Coordinates of C-alpha atoms and ligand atoms in Angstrom, one line a residue:
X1 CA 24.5 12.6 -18.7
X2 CA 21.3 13.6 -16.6
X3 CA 19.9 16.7 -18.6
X4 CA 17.6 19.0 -16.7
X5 CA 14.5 18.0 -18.3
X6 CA 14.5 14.4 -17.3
X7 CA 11.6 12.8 -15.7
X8 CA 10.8 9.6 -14.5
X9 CA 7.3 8.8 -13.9
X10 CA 6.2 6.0 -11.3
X11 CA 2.7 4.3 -11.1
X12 CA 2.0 2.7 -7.7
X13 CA -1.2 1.3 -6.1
X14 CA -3.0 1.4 -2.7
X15 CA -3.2 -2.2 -1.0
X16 CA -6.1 -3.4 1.1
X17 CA -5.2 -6.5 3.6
X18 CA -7.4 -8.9 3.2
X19 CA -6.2 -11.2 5.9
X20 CA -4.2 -9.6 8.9
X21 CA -3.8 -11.7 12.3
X22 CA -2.2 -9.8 14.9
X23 CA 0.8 -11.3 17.4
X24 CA 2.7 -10.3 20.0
X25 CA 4.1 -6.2 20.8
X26 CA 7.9 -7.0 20.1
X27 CA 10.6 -5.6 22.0
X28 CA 10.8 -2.8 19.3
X29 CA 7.4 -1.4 19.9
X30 CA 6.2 -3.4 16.7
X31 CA 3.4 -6.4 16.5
X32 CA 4.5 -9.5 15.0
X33 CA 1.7 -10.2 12.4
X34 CA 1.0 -12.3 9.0
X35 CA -0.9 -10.5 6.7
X36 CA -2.2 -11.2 2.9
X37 CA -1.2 -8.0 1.3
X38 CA -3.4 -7.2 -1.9
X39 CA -2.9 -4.4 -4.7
X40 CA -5.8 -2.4 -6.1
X41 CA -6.3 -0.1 -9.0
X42 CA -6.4 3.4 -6.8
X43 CA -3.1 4.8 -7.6
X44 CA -0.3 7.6 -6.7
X45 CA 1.4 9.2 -9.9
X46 CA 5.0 10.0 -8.6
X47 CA 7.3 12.2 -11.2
X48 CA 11.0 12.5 -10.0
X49 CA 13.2 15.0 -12.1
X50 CA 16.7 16.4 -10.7
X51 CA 16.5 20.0 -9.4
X52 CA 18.7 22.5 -7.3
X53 CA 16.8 21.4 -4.1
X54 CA 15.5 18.4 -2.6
X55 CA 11.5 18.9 -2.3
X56 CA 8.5 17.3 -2.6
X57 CA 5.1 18.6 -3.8
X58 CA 1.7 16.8 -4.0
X59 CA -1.2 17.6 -6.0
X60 CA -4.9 15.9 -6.4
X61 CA -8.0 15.2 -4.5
X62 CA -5.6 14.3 -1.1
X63 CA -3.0 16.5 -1.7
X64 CA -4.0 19.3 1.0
X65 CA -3.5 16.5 4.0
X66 CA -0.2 15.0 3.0
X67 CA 2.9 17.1 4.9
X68 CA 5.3 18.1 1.6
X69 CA 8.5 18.7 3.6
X70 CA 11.5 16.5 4.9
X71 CA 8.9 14.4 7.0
X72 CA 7.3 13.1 3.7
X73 CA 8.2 9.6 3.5
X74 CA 8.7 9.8 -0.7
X75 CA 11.1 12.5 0.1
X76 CA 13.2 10.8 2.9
X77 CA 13.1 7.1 0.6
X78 CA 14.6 9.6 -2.1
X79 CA 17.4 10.8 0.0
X80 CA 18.4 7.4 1.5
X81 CA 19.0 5.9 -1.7
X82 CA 21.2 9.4 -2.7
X83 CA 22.9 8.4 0.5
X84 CA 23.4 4.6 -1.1
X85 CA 24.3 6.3 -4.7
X86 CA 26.3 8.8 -3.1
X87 CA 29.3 5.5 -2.6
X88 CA 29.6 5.8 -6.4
X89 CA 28.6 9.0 -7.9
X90 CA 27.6 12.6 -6.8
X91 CA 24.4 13.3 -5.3
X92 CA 21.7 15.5 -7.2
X93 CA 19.0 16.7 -5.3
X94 CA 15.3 15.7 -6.9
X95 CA 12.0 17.4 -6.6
X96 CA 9.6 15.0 -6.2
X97 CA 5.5 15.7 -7.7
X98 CA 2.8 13.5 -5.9
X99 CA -0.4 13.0 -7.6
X100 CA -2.5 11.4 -4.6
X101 CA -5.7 9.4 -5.4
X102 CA -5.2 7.2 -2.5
X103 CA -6.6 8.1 0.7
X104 CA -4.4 9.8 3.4
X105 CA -4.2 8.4 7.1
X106 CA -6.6 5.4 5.4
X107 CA -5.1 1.9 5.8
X108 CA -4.4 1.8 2.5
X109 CA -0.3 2.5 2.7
X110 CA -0.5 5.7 0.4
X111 CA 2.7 7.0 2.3
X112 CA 4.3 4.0 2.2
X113 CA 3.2 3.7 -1.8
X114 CA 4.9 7.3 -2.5
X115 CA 8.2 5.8 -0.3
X116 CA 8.0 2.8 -3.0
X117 CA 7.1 4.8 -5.8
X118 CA 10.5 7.6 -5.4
X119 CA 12.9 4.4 -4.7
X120 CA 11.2 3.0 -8.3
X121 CA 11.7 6.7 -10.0
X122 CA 14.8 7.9 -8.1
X123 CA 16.7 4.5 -9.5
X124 CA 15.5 4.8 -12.8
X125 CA 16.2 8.2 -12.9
X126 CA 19.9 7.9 -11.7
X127 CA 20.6 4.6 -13.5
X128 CA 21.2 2.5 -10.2
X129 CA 21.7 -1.0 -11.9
X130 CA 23.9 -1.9 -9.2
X131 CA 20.8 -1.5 -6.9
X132 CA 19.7 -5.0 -7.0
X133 CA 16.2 -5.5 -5.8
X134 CA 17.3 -7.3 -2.6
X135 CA 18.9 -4.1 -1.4
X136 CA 16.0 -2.1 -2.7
X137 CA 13.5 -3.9 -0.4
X138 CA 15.9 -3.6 2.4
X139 CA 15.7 0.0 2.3
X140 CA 12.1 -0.2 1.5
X141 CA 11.8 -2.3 4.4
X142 CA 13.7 0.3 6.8
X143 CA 11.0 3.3 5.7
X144 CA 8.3 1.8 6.6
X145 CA 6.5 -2.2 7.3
X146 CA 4.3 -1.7 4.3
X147 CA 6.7 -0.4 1.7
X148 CA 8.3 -3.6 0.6
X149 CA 4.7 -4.9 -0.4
X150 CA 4.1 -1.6 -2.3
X151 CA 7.4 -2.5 -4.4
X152 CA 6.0 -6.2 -4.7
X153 CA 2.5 -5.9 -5.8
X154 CA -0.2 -8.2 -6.6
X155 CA -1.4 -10.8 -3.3
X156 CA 1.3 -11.8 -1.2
X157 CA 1.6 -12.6 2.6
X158 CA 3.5 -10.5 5.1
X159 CA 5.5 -11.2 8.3
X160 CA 7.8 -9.8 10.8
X161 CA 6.0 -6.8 11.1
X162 CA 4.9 -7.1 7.3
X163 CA 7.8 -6.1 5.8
X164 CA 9.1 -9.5 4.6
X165 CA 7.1 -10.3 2.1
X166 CA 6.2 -14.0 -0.1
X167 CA 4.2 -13.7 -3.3
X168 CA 0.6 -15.4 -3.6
X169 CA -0.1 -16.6 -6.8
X170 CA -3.5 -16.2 -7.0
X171 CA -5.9 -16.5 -10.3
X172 CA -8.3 -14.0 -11.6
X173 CA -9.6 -10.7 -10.5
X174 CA -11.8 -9.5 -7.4
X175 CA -14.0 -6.3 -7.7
X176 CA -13.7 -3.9 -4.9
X177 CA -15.7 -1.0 -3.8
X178 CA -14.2 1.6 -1.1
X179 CA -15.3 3.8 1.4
X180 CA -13.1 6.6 2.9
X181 CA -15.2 8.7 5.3
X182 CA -14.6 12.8 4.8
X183 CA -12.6 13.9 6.9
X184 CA -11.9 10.3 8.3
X185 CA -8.3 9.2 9.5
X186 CA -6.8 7.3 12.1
X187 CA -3.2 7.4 12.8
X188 CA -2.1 3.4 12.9
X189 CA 0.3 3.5 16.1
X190 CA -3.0 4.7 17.7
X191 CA -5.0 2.1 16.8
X192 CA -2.7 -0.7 17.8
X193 CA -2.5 0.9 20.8
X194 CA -6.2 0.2 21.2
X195 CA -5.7 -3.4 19.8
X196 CA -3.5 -4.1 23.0
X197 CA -6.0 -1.7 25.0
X198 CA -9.0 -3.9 24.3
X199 CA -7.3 -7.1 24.3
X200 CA -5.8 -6.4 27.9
X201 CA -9.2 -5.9 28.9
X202 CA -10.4 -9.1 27.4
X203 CA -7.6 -11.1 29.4
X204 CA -6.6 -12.5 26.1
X205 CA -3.1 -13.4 25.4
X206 CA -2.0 -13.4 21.8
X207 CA -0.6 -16.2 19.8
X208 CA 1.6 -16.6 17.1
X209 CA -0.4 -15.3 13.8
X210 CA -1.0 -17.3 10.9
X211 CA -2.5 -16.4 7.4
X212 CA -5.8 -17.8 7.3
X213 CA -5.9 -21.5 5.4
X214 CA -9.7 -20.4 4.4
X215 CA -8.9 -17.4 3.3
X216 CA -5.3 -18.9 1.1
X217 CA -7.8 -21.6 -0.8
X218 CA -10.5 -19.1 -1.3
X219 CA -7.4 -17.1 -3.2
X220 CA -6.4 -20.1 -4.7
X221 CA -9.7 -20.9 -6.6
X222 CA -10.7 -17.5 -6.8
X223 CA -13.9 -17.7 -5.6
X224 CA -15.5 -14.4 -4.7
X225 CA -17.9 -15.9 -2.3
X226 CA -15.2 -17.9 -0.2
X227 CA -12.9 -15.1 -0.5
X228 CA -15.6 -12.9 0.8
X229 CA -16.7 -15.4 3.9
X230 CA -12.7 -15.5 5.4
X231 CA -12.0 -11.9 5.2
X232 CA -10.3 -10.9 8.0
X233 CA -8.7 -8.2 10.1
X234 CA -8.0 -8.8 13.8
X235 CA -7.8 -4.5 13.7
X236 CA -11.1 -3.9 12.9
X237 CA -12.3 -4.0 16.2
X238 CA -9.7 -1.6 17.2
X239 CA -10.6 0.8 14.4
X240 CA -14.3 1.0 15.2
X241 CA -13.8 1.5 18.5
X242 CA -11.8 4.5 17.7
X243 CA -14.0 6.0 14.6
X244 CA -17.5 4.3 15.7
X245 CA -19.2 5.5 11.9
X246 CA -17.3 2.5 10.3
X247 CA -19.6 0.1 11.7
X248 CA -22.7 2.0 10.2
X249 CA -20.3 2.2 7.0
X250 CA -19.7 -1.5 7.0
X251 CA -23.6 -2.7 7.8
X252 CA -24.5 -0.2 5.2
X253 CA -22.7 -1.7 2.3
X254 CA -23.6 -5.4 3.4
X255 CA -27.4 -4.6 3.3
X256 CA -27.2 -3.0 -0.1
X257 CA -25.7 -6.4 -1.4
X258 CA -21.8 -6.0 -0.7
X259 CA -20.3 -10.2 -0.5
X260 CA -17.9 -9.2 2.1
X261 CA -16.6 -5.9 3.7
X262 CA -13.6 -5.4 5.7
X263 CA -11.4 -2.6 7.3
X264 CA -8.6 -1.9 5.6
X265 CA -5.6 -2.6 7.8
X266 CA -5.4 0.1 10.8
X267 CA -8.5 1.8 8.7
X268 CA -10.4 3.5 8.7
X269 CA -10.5 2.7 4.8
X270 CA -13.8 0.2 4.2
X271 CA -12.8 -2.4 1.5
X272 CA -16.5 -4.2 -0.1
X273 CA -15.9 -7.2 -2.0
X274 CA -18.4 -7.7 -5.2
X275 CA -18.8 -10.2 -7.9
X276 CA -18.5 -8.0 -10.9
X277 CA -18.3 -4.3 -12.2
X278 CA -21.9 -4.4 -12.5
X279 CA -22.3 -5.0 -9.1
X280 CA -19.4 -2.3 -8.0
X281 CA -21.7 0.2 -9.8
X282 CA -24.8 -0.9 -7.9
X283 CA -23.2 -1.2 -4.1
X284 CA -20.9 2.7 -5.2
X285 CA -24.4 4.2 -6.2
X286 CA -26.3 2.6 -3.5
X287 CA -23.5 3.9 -0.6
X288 CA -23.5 7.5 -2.3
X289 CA -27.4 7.6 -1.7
X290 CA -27.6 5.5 1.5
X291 CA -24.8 5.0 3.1
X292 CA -22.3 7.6 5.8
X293 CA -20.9 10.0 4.4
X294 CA -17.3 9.8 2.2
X295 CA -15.5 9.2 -0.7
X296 CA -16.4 6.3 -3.1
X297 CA -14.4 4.5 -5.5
X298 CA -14.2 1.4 -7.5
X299 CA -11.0 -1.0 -7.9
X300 CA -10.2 -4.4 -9.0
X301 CA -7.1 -6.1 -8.0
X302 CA -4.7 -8.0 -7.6
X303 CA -2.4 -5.2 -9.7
X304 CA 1.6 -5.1 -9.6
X305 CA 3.6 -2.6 -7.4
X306 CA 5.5 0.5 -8.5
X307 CA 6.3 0.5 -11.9
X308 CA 7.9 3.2 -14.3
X309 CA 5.1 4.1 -16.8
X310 CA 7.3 7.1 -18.4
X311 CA 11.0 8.4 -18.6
X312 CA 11.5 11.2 -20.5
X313 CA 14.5 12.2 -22.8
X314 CA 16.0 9.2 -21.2
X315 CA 20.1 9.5 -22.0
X316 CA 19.5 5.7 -23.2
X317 CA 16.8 3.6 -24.8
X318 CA 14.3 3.4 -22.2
X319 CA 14.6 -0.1 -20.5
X320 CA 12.3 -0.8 -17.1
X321 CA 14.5 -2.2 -14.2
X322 CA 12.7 -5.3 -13.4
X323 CA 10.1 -5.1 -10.1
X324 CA 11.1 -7.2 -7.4
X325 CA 9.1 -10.6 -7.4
X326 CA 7.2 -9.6 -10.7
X327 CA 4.4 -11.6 -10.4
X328 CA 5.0 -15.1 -11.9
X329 CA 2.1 -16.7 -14.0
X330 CA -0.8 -18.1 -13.0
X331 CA -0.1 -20.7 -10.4
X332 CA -0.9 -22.3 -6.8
X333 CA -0.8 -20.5 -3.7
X334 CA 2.5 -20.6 -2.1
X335 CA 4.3 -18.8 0.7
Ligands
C5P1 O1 6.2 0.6 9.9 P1 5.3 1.8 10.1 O2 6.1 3.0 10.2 O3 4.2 1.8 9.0 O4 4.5 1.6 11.5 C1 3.9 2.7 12.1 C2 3.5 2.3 13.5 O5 2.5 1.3 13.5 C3 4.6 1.7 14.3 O6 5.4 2.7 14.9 C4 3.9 0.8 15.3 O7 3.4 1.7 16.4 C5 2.7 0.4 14.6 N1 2.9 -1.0 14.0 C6 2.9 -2.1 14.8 N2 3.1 -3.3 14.3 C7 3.3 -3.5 13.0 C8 3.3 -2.4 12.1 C9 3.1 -1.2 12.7 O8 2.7 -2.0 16.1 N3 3.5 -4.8 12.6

């Protein structure tokens, strides 16, 4: 029996791409693309609990610029698995508490994270062990391109339109340093738009994308300074276009001693790569003083996807549903 002071607490991380080669527009206004996905240590708190009324309410240093009605992607992943639950046993509305730490309208899939994070809590919360994790990413997959990843975790590569997702077993850790310039977003349909804008105007005529080979044996050995050299996002051009400051942002963190910087996905997030904490203390305190304007945090990844980190006054012993593809151990690249 669900009592009324239940709650199910979800953990779930922002991603930075840290490949992403852009294909064809597709019929259904989407761009087939291949992508290596990559989870960092900037995350959403999600709480579901069951209440009178479906609603959603967000909290924390972005809270103020994410929408908390029906259009809030956690809340509409909540009510489409009800709608899956519903075959089986009555429907009880959930109000839904966002903690948001990841940046909003930043490249980083924090919508698409709280969308992963309320399917995590929601069937936890209503004991959906019939919800195998196949059916989960299909609905994940329907919300949104990046919320199947945000389920996944750790490195992997995405396809289709990223949604279909293979894990990358990768070794070791990378240190990241991010940028989010205030009052900085860019809205990604926009800046595809611009991706087909400019390449139009460069007569160029995309192929089929590939994840970078460099890039997969740089992940493969872990090596900072290979990683760094194949980082890539066919987007970036695209995003500074749009929001010129993330070139300054991006030359500014390279001269104070950044390996490698890269937009994240559409942007207009700036992902710095760095060989150590040390040095993600030196390149965060040297942007603060030097660099544009915006927020600054550290991360390290890869780090798994949504995950229950609390369930409280569960009816049963608490026992985690497993995450789809947990990641295996330590192994060679595949996908
Ligand atoms: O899947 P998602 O809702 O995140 O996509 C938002 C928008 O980004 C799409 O409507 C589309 O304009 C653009 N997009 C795209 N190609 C992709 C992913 C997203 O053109 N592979």
């Amino acid at each position: 029996m669900t009592s009324q002071a239940e709650t199910v607490t979800v953990r779930v991380p922002g991603k930075i791409n840290l490949g992403l080669s852009v294909g064809p527009l597709r019929e259904d206004g989407y761009h087939e693309l291949s992508t290596i996905y990559h989870a960092v240590s900037l995350y959403d708190t999600v709480t579901v609990q069951p209440a009178d009324d479906w609603s959603v309410h967000v909290t924390g240093p972005w809270g103020d610029r994410v929408p908390a009605d029906a259009s809030n992607l956690a809340l509409v992943a909540a009510r489409t698995l009800a709608r899956r639950r519903a075959r089986r046993a009555k429907v009880d509305p959930v109000r839904i508490d966002i903690d948001k730490n990841i940046p909003v309208a930043g490249g980083m899939a924090g919508g698409s994270a709280d969308a992963a994070a309320a399917l995590v809590g929601c069937r936890e919360l209503w004991a959906l062990d019939h919800i195998e994790n196949d059916m989960l990413e299909g609905i994940a997959a329907g919300l949104g391109s990046d919320v199947p990843f945000l389920l996944h975790g750790g490195t992997a590569i995405g396809t289709g339109r990223g949604e279909q997702v293979t894990s990358v077993l990768a070794r070791g850790e990378l240190h990241w340093v991010l940028w989010a310039g205030e009052d900085l977003s860019l809205s990604t349909p926009e800046v595809y738009a611009e991706w087909d804008r400019l390449r139009e105007e460069a007569g160029t005529v995309p192929g089929t994308p590939e994840p970078s080979g460099e890039l997969m044996a740089a992940l493969r050995r872990m090596d900072t300074d290979a990683v760094a050299d194949a980082l890539h996002n066919d987007l970036q051009d695209a995003a500074i276009s749009l929001q010129p400051v993330l070139s300054e942002a991006l030359a500014a963190g390279l001269d104070l001693g950044a390996r490698g910087a890269l937009v994240s996905g559409s942007g207009p997030t700036v992902a710095f790569l760095v060989g150590s904490q040390t040095e993600a203390i030196d390149l965060s305190v040297g942007l603060a003083a030097n660099g544009p304007h915006g927020d600054i945090v550290r991360a390290t990844g890869p780090v798994p996807g949504a995950q229950v980190v609390h369930h409280r006054n569960s009816p049963e012993p608490y026992r985690a549903l497993p995450t789809p593809h947990r990641p295996g151990p330590p192994g060679p690249v595949t996908g």
